[in-house]
Every structure is written in structure tokens, then in C-alpha cells.
Coordinates of C-alpha atoms in Angstrom, one line a residue:
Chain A
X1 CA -137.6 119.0 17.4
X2 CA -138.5 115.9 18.6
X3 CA -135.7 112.5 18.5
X4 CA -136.8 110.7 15.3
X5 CA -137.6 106.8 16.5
X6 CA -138.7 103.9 14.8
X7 CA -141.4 101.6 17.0
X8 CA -144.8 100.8 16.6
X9 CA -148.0 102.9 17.6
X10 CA -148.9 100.9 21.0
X11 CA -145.0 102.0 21.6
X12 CA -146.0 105.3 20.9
X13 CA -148.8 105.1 23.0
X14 CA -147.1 103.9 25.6
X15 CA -144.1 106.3 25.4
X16 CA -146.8 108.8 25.9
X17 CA -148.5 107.8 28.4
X18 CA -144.5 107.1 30.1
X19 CA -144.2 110.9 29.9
X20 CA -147.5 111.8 31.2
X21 CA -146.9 109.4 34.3
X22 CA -150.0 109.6 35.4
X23 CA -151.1 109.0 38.8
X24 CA -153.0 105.6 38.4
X25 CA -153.8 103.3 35.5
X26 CA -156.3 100.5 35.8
X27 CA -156.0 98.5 32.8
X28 CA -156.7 95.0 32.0
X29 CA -155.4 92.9 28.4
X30 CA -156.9 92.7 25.5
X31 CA -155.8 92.5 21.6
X32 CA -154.8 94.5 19.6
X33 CA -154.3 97.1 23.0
X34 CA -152.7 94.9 25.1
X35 CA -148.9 95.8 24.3
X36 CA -150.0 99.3 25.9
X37 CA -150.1 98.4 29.4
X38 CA -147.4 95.7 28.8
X39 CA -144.6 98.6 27.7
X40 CA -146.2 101.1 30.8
X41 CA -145.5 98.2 33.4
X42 CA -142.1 97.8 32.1
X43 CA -141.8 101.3 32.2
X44 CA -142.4 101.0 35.8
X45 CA -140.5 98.1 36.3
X46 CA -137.9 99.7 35.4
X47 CA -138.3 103.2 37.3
X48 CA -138.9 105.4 34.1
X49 CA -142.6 106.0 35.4
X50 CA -143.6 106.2 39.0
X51 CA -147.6 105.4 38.2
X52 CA -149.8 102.8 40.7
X53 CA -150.7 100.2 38.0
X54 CA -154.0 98.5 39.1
X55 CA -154.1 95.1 37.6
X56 CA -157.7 94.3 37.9
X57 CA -159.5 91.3 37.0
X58 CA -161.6 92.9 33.6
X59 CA -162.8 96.0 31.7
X60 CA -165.6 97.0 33.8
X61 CA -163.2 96.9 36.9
X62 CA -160.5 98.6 35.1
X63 CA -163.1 101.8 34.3
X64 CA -164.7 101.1 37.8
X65 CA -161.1 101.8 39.6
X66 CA -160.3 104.5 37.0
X67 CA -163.3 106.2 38.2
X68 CA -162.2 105.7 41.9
X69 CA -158.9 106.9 41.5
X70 CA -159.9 110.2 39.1
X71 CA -163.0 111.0 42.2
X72 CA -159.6 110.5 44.5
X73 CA -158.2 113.4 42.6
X74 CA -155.7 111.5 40.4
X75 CA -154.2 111.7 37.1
X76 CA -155.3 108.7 35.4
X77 CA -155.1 106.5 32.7
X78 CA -156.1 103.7 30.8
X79 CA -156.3 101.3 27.3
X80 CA -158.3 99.1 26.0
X81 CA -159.8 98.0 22.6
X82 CA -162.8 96.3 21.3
X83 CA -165.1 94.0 24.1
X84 CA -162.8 95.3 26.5
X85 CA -164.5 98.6 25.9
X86 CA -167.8 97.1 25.3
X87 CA -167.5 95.7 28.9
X88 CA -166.6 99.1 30.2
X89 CA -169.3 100.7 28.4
X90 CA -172.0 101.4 32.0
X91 CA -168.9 102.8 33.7
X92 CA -168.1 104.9 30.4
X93 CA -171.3 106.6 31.2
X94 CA -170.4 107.0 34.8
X95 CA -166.8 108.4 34.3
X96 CA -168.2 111.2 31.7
X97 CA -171.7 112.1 34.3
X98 CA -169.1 112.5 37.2
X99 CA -167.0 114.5 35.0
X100 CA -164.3 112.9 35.4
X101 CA -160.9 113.9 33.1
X102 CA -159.6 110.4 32.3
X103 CA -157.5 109.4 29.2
X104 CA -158.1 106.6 27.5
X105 CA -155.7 105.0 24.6
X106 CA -158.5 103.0 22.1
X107 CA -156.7 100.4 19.1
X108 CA -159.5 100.4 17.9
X109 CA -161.2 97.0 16.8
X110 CA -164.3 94.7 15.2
X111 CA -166.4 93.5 18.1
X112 CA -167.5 90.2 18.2
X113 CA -169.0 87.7 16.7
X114 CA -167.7 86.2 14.6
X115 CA -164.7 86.4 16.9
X116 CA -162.2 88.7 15.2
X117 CA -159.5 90.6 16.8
X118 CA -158.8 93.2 13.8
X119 CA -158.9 96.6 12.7
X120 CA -162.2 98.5 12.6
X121 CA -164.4 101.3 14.6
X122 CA -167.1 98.8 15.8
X123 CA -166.2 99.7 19.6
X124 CA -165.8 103.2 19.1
X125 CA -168.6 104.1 17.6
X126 CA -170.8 102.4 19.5
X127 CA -169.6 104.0 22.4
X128 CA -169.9 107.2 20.3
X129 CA -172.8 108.7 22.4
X130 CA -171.4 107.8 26.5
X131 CA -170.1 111.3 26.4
X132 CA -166.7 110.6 25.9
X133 CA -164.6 113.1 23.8
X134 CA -163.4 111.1 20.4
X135 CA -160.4 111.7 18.5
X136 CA -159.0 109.7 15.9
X137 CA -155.4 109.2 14.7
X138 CA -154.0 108.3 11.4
X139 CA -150.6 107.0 12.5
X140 CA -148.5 106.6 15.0
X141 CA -147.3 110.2 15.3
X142 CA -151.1 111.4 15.9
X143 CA -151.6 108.6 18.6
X144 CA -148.7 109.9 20.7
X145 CA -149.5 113.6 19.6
X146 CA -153.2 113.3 20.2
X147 CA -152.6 111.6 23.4
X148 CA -150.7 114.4 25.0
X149 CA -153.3 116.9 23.8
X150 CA -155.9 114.8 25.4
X151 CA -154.9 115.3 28.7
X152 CA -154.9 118.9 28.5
X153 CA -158.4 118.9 26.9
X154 CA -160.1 116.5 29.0
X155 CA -158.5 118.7 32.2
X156 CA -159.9 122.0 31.0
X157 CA -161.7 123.7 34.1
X158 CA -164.5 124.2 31.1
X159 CA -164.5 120.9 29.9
X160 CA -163.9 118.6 32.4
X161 CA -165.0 115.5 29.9
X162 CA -162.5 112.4 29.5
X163 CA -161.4 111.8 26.3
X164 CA -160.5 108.9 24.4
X165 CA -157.2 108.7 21.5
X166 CA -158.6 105.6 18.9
X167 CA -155.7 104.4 16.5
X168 CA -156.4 101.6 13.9
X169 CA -156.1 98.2 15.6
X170 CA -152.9 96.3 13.6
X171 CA -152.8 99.2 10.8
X172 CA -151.0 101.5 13.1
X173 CA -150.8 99.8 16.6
X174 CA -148.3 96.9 15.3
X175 CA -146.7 98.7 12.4
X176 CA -143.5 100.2 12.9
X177 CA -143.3 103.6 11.6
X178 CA -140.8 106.7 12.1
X179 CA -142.5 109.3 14.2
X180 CA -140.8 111.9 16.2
X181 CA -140.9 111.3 20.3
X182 CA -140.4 114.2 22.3
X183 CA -138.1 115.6 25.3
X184 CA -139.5 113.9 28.5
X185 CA -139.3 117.1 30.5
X186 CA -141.2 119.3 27.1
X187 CA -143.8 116.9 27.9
X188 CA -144.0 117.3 31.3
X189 CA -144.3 121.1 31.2
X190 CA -146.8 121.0 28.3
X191 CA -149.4 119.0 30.1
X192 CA -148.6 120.9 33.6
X193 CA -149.7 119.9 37.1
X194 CA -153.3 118.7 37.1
X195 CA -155.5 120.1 39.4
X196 CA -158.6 118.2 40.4
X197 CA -161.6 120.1 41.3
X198 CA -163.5 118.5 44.1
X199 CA -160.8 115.9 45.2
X200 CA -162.2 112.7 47.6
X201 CA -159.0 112.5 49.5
X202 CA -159.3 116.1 50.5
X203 CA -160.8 115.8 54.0
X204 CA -161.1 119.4 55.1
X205 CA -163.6 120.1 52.6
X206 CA -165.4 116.9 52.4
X207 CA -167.7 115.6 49.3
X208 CA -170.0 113.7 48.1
X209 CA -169.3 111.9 44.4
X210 CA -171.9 109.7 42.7
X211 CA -174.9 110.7 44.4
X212 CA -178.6 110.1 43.1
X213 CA -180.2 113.2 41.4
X214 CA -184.3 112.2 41.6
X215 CA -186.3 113.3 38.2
X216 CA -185.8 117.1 39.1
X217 CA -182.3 117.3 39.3
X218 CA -181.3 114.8 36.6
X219 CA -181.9 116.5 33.6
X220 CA -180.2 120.1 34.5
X221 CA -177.3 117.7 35.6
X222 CA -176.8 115.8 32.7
X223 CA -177.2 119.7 30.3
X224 CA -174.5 121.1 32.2
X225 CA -172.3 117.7 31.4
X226 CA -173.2 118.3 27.8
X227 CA -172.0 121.9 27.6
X228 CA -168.8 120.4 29.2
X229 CA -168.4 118.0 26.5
X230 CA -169.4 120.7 23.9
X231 CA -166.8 123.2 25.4
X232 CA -164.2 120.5 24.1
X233 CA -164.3 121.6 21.0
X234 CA -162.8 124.7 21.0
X235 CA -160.4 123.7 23.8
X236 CA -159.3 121.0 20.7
X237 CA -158.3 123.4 18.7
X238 CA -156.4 126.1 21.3
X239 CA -154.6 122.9 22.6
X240 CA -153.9 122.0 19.0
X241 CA -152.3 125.4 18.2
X242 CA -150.2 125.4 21.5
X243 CA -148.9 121.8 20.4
X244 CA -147.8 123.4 17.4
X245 CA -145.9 126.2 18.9
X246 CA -144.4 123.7 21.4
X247 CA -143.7 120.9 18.9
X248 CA -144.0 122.2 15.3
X249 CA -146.5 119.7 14.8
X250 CA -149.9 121.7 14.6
X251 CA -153.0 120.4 15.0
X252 CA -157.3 121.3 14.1
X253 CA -160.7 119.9 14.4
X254 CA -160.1 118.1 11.1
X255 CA -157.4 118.1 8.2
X256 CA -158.4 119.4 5.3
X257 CA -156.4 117.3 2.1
X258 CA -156.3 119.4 -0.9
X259 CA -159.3 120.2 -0.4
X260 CA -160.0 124.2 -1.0
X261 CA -161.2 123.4 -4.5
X262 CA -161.8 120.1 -4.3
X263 CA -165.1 118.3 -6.2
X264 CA -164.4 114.9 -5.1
X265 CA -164.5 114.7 -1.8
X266 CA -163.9 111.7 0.7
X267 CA -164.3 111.9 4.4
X268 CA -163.3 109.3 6.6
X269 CA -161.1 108.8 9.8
X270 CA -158.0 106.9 11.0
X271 CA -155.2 105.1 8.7
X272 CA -157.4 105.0 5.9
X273 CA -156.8 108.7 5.6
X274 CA -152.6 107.6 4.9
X275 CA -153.9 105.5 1.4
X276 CA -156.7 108.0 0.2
X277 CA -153.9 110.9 0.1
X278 CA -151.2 108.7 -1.8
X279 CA -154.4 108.2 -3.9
X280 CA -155.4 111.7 -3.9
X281 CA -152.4 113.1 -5.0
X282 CA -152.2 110.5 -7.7
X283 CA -155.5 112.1 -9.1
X284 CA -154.5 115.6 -8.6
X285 CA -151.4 114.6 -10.9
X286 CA -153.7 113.8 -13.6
X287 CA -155.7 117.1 -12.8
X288 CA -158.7 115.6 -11.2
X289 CA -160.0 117.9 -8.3
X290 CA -159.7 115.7 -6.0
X291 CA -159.8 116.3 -1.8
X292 CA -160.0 114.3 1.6
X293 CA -161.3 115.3 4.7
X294 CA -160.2 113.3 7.7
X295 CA -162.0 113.9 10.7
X296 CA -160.0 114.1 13.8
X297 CA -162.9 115.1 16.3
X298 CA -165.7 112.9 16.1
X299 CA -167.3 114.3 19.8
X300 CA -168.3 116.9 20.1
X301 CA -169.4 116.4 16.4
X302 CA -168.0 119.9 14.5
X303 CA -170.4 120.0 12.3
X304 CA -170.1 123.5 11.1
X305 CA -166.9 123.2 10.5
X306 CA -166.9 120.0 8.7
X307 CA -169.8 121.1 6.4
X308 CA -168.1 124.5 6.0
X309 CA -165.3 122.3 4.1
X310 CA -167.4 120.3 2.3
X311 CA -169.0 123.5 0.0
X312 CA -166.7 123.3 -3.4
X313 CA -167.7 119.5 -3.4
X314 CA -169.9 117.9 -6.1
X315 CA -169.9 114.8 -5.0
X316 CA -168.9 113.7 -1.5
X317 CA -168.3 109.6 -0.2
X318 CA -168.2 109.0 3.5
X319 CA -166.4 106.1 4.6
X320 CA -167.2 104.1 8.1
X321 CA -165.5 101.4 9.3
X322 CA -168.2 99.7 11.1
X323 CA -171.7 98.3 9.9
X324 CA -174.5 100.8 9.7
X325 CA -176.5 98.5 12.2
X326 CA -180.1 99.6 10.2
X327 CA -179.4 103.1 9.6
X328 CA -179.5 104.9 6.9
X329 CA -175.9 104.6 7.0
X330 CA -172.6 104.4 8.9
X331 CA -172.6 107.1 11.8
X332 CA -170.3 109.4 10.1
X333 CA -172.5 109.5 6.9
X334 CA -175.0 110.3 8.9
X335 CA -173.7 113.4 11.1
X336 CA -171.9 114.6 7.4
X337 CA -175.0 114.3 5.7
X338 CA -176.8 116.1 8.1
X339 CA -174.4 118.8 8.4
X340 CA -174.4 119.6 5.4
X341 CA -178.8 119.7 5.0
X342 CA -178.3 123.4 7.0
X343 CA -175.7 124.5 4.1
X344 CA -176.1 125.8 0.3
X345 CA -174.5 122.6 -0.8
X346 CA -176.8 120.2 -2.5
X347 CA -174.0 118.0 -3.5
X348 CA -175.2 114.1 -3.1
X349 CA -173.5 112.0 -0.4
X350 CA -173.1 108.4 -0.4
X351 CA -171.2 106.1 2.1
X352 CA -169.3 102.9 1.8
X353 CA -168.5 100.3 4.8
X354 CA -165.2 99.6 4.6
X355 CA -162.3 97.7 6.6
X356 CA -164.1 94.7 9.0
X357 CA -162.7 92.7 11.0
X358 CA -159.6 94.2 9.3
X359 CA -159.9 93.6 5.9
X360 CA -157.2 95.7 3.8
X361 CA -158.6 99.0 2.0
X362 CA -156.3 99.4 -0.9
X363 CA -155.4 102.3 -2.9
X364 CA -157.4 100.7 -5.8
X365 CA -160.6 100.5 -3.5
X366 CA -160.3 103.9 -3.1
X367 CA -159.6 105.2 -6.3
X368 CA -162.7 103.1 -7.9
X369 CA -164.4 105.3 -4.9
X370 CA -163.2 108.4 -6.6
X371 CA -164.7 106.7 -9.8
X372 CA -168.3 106.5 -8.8
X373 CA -167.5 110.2 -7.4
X374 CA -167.2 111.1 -11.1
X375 CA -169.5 109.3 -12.6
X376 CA -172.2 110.7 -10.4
X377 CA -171.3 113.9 -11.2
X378 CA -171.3 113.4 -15.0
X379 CA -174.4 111.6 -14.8
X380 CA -176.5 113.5 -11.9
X381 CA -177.3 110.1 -10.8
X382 CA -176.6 107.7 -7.7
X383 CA -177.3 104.7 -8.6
X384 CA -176.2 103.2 -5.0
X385 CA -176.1 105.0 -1.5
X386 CA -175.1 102.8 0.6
X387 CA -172.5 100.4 -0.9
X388 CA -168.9 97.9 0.4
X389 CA -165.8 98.4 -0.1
X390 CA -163.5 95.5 -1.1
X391 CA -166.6 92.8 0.0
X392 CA -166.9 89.7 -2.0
X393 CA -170.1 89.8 -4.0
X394 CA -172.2 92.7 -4.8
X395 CA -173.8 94.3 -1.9
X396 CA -177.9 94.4 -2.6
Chain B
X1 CA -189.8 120.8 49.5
X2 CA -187.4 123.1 51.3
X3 CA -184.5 122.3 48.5
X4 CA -183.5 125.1 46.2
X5 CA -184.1 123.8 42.6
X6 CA -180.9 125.2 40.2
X7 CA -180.9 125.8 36.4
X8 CA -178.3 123.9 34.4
X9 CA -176.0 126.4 34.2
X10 CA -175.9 126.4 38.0
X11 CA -175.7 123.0 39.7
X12 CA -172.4 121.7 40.8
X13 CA -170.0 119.7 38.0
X14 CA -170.2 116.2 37.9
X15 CA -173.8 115.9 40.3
X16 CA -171.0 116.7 43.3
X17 CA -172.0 117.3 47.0
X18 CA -170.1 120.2 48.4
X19 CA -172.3 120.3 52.0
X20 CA -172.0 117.2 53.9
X21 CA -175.8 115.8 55.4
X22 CA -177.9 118.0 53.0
X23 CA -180.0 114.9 52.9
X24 CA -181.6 116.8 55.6
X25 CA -183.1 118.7 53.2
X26 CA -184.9 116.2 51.5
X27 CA -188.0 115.5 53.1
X28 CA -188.9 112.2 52.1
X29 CA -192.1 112.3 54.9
X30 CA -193.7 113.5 51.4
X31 CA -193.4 109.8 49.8
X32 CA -195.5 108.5 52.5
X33 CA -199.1 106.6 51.6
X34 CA -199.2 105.0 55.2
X35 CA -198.1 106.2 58.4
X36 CA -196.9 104.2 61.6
X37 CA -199.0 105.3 64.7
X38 CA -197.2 104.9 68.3
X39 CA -198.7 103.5 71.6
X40 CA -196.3 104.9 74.4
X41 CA -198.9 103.4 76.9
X42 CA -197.8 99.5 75.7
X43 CA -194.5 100.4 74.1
X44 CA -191.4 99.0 76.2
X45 CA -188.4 100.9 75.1
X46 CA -186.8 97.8 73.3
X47 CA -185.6 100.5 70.6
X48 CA -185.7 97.8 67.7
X49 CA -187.7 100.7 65.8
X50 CA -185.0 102.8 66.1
X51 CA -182.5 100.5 65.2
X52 CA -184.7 99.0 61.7
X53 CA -186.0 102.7 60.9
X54 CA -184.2 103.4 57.9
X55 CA -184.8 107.0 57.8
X56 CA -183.7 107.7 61.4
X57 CA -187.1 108.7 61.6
X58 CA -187.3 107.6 65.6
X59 CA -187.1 110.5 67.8
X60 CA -185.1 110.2 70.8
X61 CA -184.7 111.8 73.9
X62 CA -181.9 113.0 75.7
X63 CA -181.8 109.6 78.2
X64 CA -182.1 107.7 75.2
X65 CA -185.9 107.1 75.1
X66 CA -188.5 106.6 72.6
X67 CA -190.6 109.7 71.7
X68 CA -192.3 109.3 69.1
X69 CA -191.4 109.5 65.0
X70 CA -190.5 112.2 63.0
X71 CA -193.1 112.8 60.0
X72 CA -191.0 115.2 58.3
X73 CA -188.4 112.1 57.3
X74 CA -190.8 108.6 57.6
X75 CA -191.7 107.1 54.4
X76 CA -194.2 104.9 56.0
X77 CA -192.3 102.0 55.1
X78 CA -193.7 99.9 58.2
X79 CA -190.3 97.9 59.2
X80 CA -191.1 100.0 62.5
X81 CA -194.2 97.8 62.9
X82 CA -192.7 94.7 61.6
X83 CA -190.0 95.1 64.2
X84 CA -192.5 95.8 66.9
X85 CA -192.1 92.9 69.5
X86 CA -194.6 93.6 72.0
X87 CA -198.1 92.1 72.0
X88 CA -200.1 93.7 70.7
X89 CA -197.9 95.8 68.5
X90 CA -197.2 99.2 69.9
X91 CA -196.9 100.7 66.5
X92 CA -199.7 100.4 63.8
X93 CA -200.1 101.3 60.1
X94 CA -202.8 103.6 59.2
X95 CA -203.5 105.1 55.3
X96 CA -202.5 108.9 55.4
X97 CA -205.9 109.4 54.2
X98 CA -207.6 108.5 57.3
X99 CA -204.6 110.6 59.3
X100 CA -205.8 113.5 57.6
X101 CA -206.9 116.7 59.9
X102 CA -206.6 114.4 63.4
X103 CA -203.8 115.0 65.7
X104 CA -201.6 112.2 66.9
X105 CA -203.7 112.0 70.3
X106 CA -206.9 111.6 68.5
X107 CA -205.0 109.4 66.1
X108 CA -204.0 107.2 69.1
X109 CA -207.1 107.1 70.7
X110 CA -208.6 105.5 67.6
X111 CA -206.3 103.2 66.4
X112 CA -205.2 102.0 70.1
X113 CA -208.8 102.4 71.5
X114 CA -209.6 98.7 71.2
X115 CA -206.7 97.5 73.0
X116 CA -205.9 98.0 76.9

């Protein structure tokens, strides 16, 4: 049982990332993130941490020495949200091709322009596909939970993959909530020593790291970095079950929200999740089958598994918090929606934007979500597929 | 190619070198569409061949003189020649094509022939 503390979910980010000590963080400022770093160099400061911080002079260099330090054989580290992450994005590729385990804290948050320095997944998503493992948090709690998982996932002699923890920039990262903070030393034996494969700085077996790999070498190399990536996934959930038994907090692929007989169904991920379940059981109360499915582990994709949840639905909303950019629709509709074309379930699928540049989602957005839910099912009709939530003026 | 080509499943993690120098292995005298030809009759020793060649595609001997170039590693990228200081050059670009089924003597002969 953890010591019950009251800070905000940077702080819990940083207390994390102050019990994994980590070997070297890179890490440069930017909102809503920047408190991250700020706490870890006062952890420093003040001799609670004995990690080499690298202040470097932007994102791309932050990544670039991340990269350095993780080929060196080090524990590493680093945060960032938004254009900060955009700016990392070449060297995102880099770290997860040279297979590389680092851990990186997200607040997530819109991209610009307009400038806007608020809550949404513009930057994660779009760095959805670098070959990063995802996970999401709700709260605070799950951004110093999932945090401490991460390292031992990413470090998995089968998965070798760094992995990035998003929280909500603002809705979690500079809200103060009560979240439980474990021992120091239970922390330290959870994520054990880390021991690097093919360390630079060991100079009786010398290697090479980054090399070229011509057109017949490339492809095999960047199949055996997918398997890695794809071995996360049931590394997640092991890691998630050993959490539990260490921490009583247990931890899967996804939560499933009242969901086993659920007919209204919405997925989404991060702090929306904390309002849909006040509104869900606010339904339920009035006996309306109603369910939420909040992914946790967006890559690898589990698609299976998500589908697999989504079979007593009759209708089912997917909520992104970032602009579909010309597809059919935000990127988690789209992996949902196609999950769930290889299952029995015909059950029709629409998606909302939601959240922009930070704009509030309130339980009342979601309930009238819940609302269209209905009515489709009553009616056997969608009348919209693709619709806003909380936007001024009808979206057409 | 003298390179052993691995599946997926069986090339290192991460695109890592475990054996130091295996560029050896890559014989990139394959990429070549020209080839330099040597003179050793007008060439003076200066070793600015062996200093420009890339490729360390120069071959040495033990006192530290020219012998020739290694067609296992040249790519035919011609800095050899463009380094070249003697007059005229003592190393020449022919088109592989025309090296084809002559041995460096008779290659010599040819492209030197001209010039005493």
C-alpha cells in the first residue's frame, strides 16, 4: 500500500521517473511537459536522484542524446509534449529501428497552428506509426503506474521497443489529484537492474550501432523490429499482472467499464474516460445498458482483444482527440472499426472529434453521445458518421 | 557477393554489428561502371591515390609502394585520376565494358600505348 499524496500528474511523473533514476535524461522545455524535467532537476539538485541530466538546446537533440546514451548502454529517460515531439519525430524513428528501450513521459497536446498549448492527442497520434509502444493514462495514478511498467516492457529481452506514457495535457498534468506513491526501494526492485544488450561502452566486445542496411538487408531488419514491438503486447499485460501483485493496483490491455452486457458502447482513451464513467453509471442507474472501453494500449494495436469486447454492443461511438486529417475518421475509429469487420458484430460505429486545443468535454457532451447511441439503435439509422463534440455550429 | 543473406527472424536486433571490419565483406568493386587503369612506367610514387582513394582500394607493398588497385573494393569513382599529378596522368578511366576479357597488361598497353 502505497503513501496516499496529493500533487499533480507531472509530479507524478516526475516522482516516477525520481524512483526509476535512470541513467541519463536528455530533455528540453516545453508546455504543458515542462514541469517534468523541472521537478527531476530538483530531484537532483537535491541528491534524491543521481541521473546525468543533459540540458540540450531542442527536441531533436534531446532524442538525438537519448539515443546516444541508450546505444552507450544506459537507462534513459525523457519528456516532452506536443512540437517538442514533432521535432523529435526522425530520431523517434531512429530510437525504435536501433531498438533502443527508452521511456518517454508524453502530456499530451494540440500541435500548432493556431498556436495552442492545450490538451489533445494531436502529437501522439501522429507519431502513432514511428514504432513507439503507446500507452495512455486517465489520471494521475496511471501516469506514475504506467510509467513504472514502461520500463520493464520497453526492457523485455523480446521486446526491446521504447515506449511512451501520454497523460492529458492540463486535464491531468496540472490538476492535483490523490494518487497513491509508492516505497522508493518497492520501486527499485520492481523495475530491477537493466541490462543492455549490445552496450557501446563495452570495449572488449566492440560494436557497431546505426549502420546502413542497403535494399537487402533493410526490410528483414525493420520485420524483426516489428515482431519486437508486437511482442509488447503481451509483455503489457504480464507486467500489468505483476504490478498488481506488487502494488494492488492491476493493470490490462484495456479496461473494460461495465461493459459485459453493455449495448452502448464508447471507446476512447485518456481523462475523457474519468467523465464517460460518472456518466455511465448515471445511465446504468436509470437501467440503460450502457459500457466504456478505454484503451490503454494503442501500439501494438490489440485489436482482438478490443473487438472481442465490443460483441454485446449495438451501437458503438469512438472518440479521438485529434482531427481525422482526411480519413475516414479519427485513427482510433479507424483501427476499432476495422477490428471489428473480422468479427460477427455488425453493430454500426460512428466517431466524434472531441477536446482541441483543450476544449472541455462535459458529462453532458457525453451523455447526448449516449443519446445518438440510442437513437440509432431504435431507428437502424446513422444519420451522421463522423460528427464534433462540443463545436460551435453544426459540423457539415 | 560473399555476404551471408539472413531471414528476419535471424539478423541481429536493432541492425547491430557484432564483428568489427565486416565491411570487408562487402565488395563494392561490383558498383563499378568505369575502372582506373595504372601506368607504373610514368607513375612517381607521390601516393596522393592512396591517400584520396576512398575505398582503400590502393594496394601497397611492404616498403610502402604503389602496386596497383584492388578491383575487388574500387568503385570506379575516379578521384584516383583526378588526384593524379603527373603529366600525363598515370592513372586513366576506362568503361568496364571495354575492360571486359583483357588482362591489366593488355589493358595497359592500350590505354598507355599512345604515350611514352
Amino acid at each position: 500500500m502505497g503513501k496516499k499524496v496529493a500533487l499533480t500528474g507531472n509530479e507524478a511523473a516526475a516522482h516516477a521517473i525520481r524512483q526509476i533514476n535512470p541513467d541519463v535524461i536528455a530533455a528540453f522545455p516545453i508546455t504543458p511537459s515542462t514541469p517534468i524535467p523541472q521537478a527531476v532537476a530538483q530531484f537532483i539538485a537535491d541528491g534524491e536522484m543521481d541521473t546525468e541530466l543533459v540540458t540540450v538546446e531542442s527536441e531533436h537533440s534531446a532524442m538525438s542524446a537519448c539515443i546516444g546514451a541508450a546505444a552507450a548502454g544506459g537507462r534513459v529517460m525523457t519528456a516532452t509534449s506536443a512540437n517538442g515531439y514533432a521535432l523529435m519525430w526522425e530520431m523517434l524513428y531512429i530510437a525504435s529501428g536501433m531498438r533502443l528501450p527508452i521511456v518517454m513521459a508524453v502530456v499530451a497536446r494540440a500541435l500548432s497552428s493556431p498556436l495552442n498549448i492545450h490538451g489533445d492527442h494531436s502529437d501522439i497520434m501522429g507519431g502513432r506509426d514511428t514504432g513507439w509502444i503507446q500507452l495512455i493514462s486517465e489520471n494521475s495514478q496511471e501516469a506514475y503506474d504506467n510509467l513504472i511498467q514502461a520500463v520493464k516492457i520497453a526492457e523485455n529481452k523480446d521486446v526491446m521497443t521504447p515506449a511512451l506514457v501520454a497523460q492529458d495535457g492540463f486535464n491531468t498534468s496540472h490538476t492535483i489529484e490523490i494518487w497513491e506513491l509508492e516505497d522508493d526501494q518497492k520501486v527499485k526492485e520492481f523495475i530491477g537492474e537493466y541490462e543492455p544488450l549490445y552496450p557501446m561502452l563495452n570495449t572488449d566486445e566492440p560494436v557497431t550501432h546505426g549502420a546502413w542496411a542497403p535494399p537487402n538487408w533493410y526490410f528483414e531488419h525493420k520485420m524483426n523490429q516489428l515482431r519486437g514491438l508486437l511482442n509488447a503486447k503481451d509483455v503489457v499485460e504480464k507486467v500489468g499482472k505483476e504490478f498488481g501483485d506488487a502494488f494492488g493496483r492491476y493493470y490490462g490491455l484495456y479496461e473494460a467499464y461495465k461493459l459485459d452486457d453493455a449495448e452502448y458502447v464508447i471507446v476512447a482513451a485518456g481523462s475523457v474516460c474519468g467523465t464517460t464513467k460518472d456518466v455511465v453509471d448515471g445511465l446504468r442507474e436509470n437501467g440503460v445498458k450502457a459500457g466504456l472501453l478505454k484503451v490503454r494500449l494503442f501500439r501494438p494495436f490489440p485489436y482482438k482483444e478490443l473487438a472481442e469486447t465490443l460483441q454485446s454492443a449495438k451501437a458503438i461511438a469512438v472518440l479521438d482527440r485529434v482531427s481525422p486529417a482526411g480519413a475516414q475518421g479519427g485513427p482510433l475509429f479507424t483501427e476499432i472499426r476495422s477490428a471489428l469487420y473480422d468479427t460477427p458484430s455488425r453493430a454500426p460505429v460512428i466517431n466524434y472529434t472531441y477536446g482541441l486545443g483543450g476544449r472541455d468535454t462535459q458529462p453532458r457532451h457525453i451523455s447526448s453521445v449516449f443519446e445518438t447511441l440510442k437513437r440509432i439503435v431504435e431507428t437502424g439509422k446513422v444519420e451522421k458518421q463522423f460528427d464534433c463534440l462540443n463545436l460551435r455550429g453544426e459540423w457539415r | 557477393m560473399a555476404e551471408k543473406l539472413l531471414n528476419w527472424d535471424e539478423v541481429l536486433i536493432g541492425g547491430v554489428i557484432k564483428d568489427p571490419g565486416n565491411s570487408r565483406e562487402y565488395e563494392t568493386g561490383s558498383w563499378r561502371v568505369e575502372r582506373p587503369v595504372w601506368n607504373p612506367d610514368t607513375c612517381i610514387q607521390c601516393m596522393f591515390c592512396w591517400v584520396y582513394c576512398p575505398d582503400s582500394a590502393i594496394t601497397v607493398d611492404e616498403n610502402g609502394k604503389m602496386t596497383g588497385i584492388d578491383y575487388t573494393y574500387c568503385k570506379g569513382c575516379g578521384i584516383c585520376v583526378e588526384q593524379c599529378p603527373t603529366k600525363p596522368k598515370s592513372l586513366k578511366m576506362i568503361l568496364e565494358a571495354e575492360a571486359k576479357g583483357k588482362t591489366e597488361e593488355e589493358l595497359r598497353k592500350e590505354v598507355f600505348s599512345s604515350e611514352k
